[in-house]
PDB file of C-alpha atoms in Angstrom:
ATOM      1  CA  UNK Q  28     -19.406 -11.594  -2.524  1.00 69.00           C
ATOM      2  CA  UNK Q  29     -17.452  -9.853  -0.128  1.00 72.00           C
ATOM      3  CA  UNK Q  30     -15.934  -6.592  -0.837  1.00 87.00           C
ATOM      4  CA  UNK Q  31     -13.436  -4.117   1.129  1.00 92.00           C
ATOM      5  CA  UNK Q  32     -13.632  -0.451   1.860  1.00 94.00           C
ATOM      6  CA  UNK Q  33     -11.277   1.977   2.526  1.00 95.00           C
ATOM      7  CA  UNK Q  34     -13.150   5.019   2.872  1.00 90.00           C
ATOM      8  CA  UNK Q  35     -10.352   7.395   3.066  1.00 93.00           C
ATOM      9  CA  UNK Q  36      -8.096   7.318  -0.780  1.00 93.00           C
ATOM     10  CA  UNK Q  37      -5.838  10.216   0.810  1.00 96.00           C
ATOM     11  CA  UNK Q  38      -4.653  11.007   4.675  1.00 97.00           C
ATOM     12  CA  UNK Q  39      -2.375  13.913   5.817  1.00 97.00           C
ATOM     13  CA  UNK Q  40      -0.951  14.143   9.144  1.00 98.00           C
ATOM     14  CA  UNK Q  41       1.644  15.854  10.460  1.00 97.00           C
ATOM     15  CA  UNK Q  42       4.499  14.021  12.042  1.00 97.00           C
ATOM     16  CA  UNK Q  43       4.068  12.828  15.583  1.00 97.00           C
ATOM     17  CA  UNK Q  44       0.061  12.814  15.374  1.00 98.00           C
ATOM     18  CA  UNK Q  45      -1.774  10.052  15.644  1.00 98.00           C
ATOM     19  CA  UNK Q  46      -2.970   8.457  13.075  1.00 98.00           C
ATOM     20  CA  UNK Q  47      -6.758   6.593  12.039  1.00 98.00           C
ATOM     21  CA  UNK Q  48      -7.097   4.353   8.437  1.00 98.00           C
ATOM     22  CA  UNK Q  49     -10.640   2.835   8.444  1.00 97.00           C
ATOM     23  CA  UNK Q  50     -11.856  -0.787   6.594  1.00 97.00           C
ATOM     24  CA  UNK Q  51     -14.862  -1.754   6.461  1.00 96.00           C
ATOM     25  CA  UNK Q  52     -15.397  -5.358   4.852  1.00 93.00           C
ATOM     26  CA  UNK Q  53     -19.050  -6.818   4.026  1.00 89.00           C
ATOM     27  CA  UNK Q  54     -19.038 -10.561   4.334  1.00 78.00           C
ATOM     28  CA  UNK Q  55     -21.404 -13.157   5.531  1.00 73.00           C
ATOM     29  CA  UNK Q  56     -18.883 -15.748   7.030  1.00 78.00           C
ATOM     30  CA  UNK Q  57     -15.907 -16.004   9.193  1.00 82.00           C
ATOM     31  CA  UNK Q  58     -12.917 -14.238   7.594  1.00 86.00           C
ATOM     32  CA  UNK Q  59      -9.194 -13.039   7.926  1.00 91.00           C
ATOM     33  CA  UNK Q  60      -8.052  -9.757   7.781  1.00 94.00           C
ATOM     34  CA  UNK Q  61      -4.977  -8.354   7.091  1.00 95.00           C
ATOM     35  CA  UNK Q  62      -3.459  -5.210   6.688  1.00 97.00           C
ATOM     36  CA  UNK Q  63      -0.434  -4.483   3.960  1.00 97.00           C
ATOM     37  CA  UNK Q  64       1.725  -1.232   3.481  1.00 97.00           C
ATOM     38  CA  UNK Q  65       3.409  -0.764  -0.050  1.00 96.00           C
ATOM     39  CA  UNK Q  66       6.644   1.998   0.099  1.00 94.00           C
ATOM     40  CA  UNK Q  67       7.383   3.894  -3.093  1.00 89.00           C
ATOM     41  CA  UNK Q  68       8.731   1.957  -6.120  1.00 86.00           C
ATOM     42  CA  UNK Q  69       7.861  -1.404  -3.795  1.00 90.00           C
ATOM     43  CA  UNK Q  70       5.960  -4.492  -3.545  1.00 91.00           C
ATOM     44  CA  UNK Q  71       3.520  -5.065  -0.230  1.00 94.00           C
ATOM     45  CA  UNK Q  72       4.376  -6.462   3.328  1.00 94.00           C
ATOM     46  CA  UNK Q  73       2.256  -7.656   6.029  1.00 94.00           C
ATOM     47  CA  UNK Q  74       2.003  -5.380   8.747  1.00 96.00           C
ATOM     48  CA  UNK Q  75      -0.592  -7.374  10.695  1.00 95.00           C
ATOM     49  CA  UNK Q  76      -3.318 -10.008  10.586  1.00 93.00           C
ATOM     50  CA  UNK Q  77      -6.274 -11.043  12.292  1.00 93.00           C
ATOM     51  CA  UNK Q  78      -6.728 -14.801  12.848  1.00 89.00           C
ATOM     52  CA  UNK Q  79      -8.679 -15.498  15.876  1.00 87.00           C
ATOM     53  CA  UNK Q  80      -8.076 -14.419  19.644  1.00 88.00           C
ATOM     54  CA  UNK Q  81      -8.002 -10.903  20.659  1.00 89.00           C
ATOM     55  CA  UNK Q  82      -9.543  -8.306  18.466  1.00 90.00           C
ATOM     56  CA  UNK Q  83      -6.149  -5.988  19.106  1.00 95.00           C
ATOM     57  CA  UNK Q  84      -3.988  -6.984  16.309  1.00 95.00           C
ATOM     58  CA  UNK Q  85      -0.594  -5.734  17.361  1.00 96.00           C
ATOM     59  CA  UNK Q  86       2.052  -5.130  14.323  1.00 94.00           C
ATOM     60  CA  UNK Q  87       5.025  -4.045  13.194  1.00 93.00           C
ATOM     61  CA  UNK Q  88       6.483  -0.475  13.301  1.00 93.00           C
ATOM     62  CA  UNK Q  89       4.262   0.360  15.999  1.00 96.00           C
ATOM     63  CA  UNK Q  90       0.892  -0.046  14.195  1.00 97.00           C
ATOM     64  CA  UNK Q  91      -2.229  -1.951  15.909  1.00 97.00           C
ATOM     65  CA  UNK Q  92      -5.364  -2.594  14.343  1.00 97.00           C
ATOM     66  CA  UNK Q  93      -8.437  -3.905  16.246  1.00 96.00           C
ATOM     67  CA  UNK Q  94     -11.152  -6.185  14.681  1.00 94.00           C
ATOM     68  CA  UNK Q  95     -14.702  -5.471  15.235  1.00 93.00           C
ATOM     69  CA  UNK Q  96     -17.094  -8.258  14.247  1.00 90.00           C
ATOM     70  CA  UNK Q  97     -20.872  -5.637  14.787  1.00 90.00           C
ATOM     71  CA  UNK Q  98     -19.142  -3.057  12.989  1.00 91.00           C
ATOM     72  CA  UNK Q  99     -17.522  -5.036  10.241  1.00 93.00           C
ATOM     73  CA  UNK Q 100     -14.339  -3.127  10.887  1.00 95.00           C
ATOM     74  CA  UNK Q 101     -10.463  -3.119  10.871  1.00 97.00           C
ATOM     75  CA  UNK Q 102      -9.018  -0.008  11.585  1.00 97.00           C
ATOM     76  CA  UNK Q 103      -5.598   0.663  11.449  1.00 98.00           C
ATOM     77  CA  UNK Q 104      -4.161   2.521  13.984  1.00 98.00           C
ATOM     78  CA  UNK Q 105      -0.328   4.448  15.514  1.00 98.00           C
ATOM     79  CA  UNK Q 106      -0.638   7.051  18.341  1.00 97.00           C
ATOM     80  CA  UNK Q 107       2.248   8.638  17.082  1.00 97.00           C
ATOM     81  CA  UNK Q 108       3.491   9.043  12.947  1.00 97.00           C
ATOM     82  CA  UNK Q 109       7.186   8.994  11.305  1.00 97.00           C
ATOM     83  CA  UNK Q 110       7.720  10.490   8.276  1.00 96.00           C
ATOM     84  CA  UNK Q 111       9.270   6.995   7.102  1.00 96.00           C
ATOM     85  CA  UNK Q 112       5.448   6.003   7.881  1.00 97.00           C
ATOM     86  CA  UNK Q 113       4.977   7.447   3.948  1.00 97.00           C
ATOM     87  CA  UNK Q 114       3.482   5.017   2.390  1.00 97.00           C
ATOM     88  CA  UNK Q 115       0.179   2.968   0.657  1.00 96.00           C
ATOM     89  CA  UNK Q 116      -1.849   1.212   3.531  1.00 97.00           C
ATOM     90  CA  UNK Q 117      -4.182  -1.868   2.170  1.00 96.00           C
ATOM     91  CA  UNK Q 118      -6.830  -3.387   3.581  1.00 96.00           C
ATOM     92  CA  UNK Q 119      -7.743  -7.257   3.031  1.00 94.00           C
ATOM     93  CA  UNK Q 120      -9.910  -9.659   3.606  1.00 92.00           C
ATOM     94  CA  UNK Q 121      -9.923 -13.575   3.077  1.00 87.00           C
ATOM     95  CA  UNK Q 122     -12.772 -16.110   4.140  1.00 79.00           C
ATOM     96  CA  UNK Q 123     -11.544 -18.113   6.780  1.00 72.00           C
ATOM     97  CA  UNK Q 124     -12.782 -21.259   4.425  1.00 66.00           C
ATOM     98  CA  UNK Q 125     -11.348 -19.732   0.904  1.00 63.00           C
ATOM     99  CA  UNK Q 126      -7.767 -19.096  -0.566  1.00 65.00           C
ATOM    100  CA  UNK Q 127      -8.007 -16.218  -2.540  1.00 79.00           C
ATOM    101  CA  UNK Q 128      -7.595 -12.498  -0.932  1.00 86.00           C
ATOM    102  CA  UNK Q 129      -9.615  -9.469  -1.698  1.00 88.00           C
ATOM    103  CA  UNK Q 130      -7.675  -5.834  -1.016  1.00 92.00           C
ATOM    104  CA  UNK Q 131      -9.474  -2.590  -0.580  1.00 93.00           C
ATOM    105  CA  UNK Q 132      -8.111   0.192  -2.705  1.00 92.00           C
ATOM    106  CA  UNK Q 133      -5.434   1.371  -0.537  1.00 94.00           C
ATOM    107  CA  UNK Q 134      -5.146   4.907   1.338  1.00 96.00           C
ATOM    108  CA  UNK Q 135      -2.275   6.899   1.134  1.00 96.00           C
ATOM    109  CA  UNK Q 136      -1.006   8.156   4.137  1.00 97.00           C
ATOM    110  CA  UNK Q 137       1.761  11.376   4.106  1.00 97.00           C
ATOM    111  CA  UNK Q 138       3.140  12.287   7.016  1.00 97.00           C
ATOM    112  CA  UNK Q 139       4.144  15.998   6.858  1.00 97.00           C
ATOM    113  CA  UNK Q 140       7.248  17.197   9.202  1.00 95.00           C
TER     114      UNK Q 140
ATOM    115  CA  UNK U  28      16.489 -16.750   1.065  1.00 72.00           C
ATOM    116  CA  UNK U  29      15.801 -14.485  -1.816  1.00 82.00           C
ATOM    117  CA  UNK U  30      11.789 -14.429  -1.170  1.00 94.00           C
ATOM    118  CA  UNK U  31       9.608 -13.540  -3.806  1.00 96.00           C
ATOM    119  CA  UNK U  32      12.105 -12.331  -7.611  1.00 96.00           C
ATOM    120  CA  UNK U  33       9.908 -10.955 -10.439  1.00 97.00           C
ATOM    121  CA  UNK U  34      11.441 -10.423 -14.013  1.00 96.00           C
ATOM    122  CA  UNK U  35      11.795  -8.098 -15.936  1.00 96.00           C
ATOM    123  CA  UNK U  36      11.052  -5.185 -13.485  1.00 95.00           C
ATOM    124  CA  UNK U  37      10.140  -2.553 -16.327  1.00 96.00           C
ATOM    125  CA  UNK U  38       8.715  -3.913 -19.667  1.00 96.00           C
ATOM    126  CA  UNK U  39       7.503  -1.494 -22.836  1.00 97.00           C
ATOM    127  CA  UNK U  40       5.577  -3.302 -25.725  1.00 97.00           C
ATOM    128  CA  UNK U  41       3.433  -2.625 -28.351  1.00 97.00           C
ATOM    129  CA  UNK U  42      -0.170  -3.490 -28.947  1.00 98.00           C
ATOM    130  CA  UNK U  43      -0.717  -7.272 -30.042  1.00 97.00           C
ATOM    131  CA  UNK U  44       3.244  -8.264 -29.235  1.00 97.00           C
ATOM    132  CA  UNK U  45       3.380 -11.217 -26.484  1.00 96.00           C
ATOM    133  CA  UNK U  46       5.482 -11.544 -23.424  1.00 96.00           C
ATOM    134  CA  UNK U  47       5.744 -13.759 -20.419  1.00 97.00           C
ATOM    135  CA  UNK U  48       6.315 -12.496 -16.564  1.00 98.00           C
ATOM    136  CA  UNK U  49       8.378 -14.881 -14.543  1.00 97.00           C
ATOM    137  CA  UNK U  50       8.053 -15.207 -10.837  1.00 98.00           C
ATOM    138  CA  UNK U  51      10.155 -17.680  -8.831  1.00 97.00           C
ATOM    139  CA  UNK U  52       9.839 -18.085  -4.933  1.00 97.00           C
ATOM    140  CA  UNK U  53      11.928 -19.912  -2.464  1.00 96.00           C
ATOM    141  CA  UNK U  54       9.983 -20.237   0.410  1.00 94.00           C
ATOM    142  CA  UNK U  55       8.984 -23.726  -0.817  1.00 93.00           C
ATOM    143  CA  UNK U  56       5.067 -22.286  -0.435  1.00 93.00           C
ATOM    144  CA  UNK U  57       2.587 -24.123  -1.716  1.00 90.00           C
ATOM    145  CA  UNK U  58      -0.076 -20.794  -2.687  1.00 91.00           C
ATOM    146  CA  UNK U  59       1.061 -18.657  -5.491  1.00 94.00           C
ATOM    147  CA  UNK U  60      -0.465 -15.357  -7.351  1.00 95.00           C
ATOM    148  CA  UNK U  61      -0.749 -13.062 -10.365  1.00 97.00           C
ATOM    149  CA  UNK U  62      -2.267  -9.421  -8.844  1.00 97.00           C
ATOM    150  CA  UNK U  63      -2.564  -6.197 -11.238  1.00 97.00           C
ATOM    151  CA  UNK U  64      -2.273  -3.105  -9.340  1.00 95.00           C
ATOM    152  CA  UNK U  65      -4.012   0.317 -10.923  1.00 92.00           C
ATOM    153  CA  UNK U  66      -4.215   3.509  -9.544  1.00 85.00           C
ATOM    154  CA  UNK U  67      -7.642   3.758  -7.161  1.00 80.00           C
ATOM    155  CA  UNK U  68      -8.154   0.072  -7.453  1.00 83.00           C
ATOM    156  CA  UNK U  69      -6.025  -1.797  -5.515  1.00 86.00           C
ATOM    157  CA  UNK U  70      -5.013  -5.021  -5.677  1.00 92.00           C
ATOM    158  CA  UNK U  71      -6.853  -7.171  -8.305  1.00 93.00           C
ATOM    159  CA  UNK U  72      -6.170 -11.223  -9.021  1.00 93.00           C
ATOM    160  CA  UNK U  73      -5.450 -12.108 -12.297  1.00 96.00           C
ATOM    161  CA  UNK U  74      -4.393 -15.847 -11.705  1.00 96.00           C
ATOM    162  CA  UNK U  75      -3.733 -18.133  -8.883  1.00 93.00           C
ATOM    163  CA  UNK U  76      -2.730 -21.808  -7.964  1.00 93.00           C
ATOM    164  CA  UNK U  77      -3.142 -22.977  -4.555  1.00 88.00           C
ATOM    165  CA  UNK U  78      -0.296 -25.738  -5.248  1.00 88.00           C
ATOM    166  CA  UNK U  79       1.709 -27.270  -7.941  1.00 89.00           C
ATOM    167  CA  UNK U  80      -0.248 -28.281 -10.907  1.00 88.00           C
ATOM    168  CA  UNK U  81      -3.382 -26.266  -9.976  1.00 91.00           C
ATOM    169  CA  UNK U  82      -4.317 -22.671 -11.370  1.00 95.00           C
ATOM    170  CA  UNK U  83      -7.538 -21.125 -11.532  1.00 93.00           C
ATOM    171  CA  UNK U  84      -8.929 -17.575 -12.976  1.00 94.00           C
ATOM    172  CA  UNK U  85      -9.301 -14.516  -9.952  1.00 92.00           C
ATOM    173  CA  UNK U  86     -11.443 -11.455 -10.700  1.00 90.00           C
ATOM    174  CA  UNK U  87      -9.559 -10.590 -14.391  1.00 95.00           C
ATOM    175  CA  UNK U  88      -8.163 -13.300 -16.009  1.00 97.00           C
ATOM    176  CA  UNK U  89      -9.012 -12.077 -19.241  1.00 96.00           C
ATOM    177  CA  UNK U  90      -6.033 -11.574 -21.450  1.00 96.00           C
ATOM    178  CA  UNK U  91      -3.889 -13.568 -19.886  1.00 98.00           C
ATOM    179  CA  UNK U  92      -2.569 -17.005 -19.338  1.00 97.00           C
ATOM    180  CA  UNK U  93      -0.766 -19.042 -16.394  1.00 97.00           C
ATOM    181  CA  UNK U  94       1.792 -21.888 -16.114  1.00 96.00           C
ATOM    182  CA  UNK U  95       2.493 -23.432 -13.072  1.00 95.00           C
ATOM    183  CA  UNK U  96       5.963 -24.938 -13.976  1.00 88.00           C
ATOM    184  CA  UNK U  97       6.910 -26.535 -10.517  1.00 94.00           C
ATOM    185  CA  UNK U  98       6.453 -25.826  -6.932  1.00 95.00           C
ATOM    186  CA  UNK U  99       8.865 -22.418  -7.177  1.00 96.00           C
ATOM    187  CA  UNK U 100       7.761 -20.938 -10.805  1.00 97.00           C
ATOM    188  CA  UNK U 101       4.628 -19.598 -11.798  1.00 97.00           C
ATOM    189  CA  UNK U 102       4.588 -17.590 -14.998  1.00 97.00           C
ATOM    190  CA  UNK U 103       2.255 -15.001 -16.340  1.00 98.00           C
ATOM    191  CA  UNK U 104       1.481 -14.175 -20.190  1.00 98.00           C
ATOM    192  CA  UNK U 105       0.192 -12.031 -22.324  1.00 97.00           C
ATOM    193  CA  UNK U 106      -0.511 -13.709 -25.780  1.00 93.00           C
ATOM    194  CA  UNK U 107      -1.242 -10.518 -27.599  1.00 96.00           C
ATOM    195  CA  UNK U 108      -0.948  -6.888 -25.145  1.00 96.00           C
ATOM    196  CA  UNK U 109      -3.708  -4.159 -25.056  1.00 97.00           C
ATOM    197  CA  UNK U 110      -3.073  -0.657 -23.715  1.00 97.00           C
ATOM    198  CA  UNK U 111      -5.510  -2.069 -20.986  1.00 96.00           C
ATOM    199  CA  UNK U 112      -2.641  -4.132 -19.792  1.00 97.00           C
ATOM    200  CA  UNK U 113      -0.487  -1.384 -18.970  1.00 97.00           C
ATOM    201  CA  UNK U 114       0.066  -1.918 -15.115  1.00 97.00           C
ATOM    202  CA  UNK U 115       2.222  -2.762 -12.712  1.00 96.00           C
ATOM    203  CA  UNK U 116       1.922  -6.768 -12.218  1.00 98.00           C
ATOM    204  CA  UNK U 117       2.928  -8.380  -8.205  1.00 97.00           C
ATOM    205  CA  UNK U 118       3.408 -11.820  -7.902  1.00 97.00           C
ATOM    206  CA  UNK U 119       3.033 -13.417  -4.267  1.00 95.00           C
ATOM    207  CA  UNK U 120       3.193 -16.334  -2.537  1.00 94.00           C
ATOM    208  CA  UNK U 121       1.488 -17.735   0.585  1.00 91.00           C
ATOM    209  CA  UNK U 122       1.840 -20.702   2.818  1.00 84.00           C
ATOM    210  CA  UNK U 123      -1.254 -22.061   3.767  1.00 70.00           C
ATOM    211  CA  UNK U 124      -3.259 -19.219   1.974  1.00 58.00           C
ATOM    212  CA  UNK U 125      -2.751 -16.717   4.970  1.00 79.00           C
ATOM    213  CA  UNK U 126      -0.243 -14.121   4.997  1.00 87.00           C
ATOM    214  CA  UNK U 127       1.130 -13.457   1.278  1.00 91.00           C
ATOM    215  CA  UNK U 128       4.845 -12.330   0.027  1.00 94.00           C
ATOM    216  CA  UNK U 129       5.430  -9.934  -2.572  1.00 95.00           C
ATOM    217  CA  UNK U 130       7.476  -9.786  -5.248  1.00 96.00           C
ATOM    218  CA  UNK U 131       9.562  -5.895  -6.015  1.00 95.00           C
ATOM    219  CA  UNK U 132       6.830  -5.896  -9.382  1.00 96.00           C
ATOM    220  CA  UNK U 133       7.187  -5.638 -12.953  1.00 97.00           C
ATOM    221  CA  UNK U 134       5.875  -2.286 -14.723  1.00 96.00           C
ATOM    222  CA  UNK U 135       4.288  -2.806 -17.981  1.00 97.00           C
ATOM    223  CA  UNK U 136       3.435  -0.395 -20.301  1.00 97.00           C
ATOM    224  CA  UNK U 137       1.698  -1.405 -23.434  1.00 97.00           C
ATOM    225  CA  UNK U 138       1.739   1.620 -26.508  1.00 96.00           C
TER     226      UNK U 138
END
């Protein structure tokens, strides 16, 4: 069964820093992976996916992620934090030959000014 | 295009009353879904149909029910609420199972 960790339930970082949020998925097969950020009071939006091609995921609001296929990994990454970066980041992970998504637990990332 | 609308958004009921969660999407996708979100847990799926006049249980149906009415609607119930229901419910949609939209969420709190 595959299964999605977010080892990290709680990040603070001060504004402008740089920024790490670390999944780990365990999974046999090919798969998808996605990242998601929920704002207060909101439902989730894609910030980026992995498909196929290039392991550097480039998304939106600056974020990257790179896919590493040894390490089982996805890590989330922004050289540089906004406080309007607030927010719940979840990790996900789909088999490439499935249809239903499996999300980590989330990390919540504050950015302090 | 209105994306993903949830109703109601905020929902108090007492144990053993019934209730149904509508979702509507207008993205004419094919892939919908029923998640519960907890505190520490994530995302978990409740119910979801991978096209009109298809459902199938996720990871905790139990408790709960799901119509696929057409292509746009698909409705989540509770036939009779526990205080293990109280959550906030997403409903999403997906074309071609990859990237999913979400709906603002429903907060239900069962007494």
């Amino acid at each position: 069964a595959q299964s999605v960790t977010q080892l990290d339930s709680q990040v603070p970082v001060f504004e402008e820093a740089p920024v790490e949020l670390r999944c780990n998925y365990s999974s046999s097969v090919s798969v998808y992976l996605f990242w998601y950020v929920q704002y207060p009071n909101q439902g989730l939006q894609l910030l980026l996916k992995y498909l196929s091609g290039s392991t550097l995921v480039k998304g939106i609001n600056g974020f990257e992620a790179e896919f590493n296929k040894s390490q089982t990994s996805f890590h989330l990454r922004k050289p540089s934090v906004h406080i309007s970066d607030t927010a719940e980041y979840f990790c996900a992970v789909m088999k490439t030959s499935y249809d239903k998504v499996i999300f980590g637990p989330g990390t919540s990332l504050s950015v302090i000014p | 295009n209105a994306g993903v609308t949830q109703t109601p958004k905020f929902q108090v009921l007492k144990t053993g009353q019934s209730m149904t969660l509508q979702c509507a999407q207008d993205m004419n996708h094919n892939s919908m879904y029923w998640y519960r979100q907890d505190p520490g847990m994530g995302l978990r799926l409740i119910y979801y149909s991978a096209s009109e006049g298809t459902t199938d249980k996720g990871e905790v149906p139990n408790g709960y029910n799901v119509s696929r009415l057409n292509k746009r609607e698909f409705s989540l119930r509770l036939e009779s609420a526990a205080p293990s229901q109280t959550s906030v419910y997403f409903c999403a949609s997906s074309r071609q199972t990859y990237e999913q939209y979400f709906g603002p969420g429903t907060r239900l709190t069962v007494t």
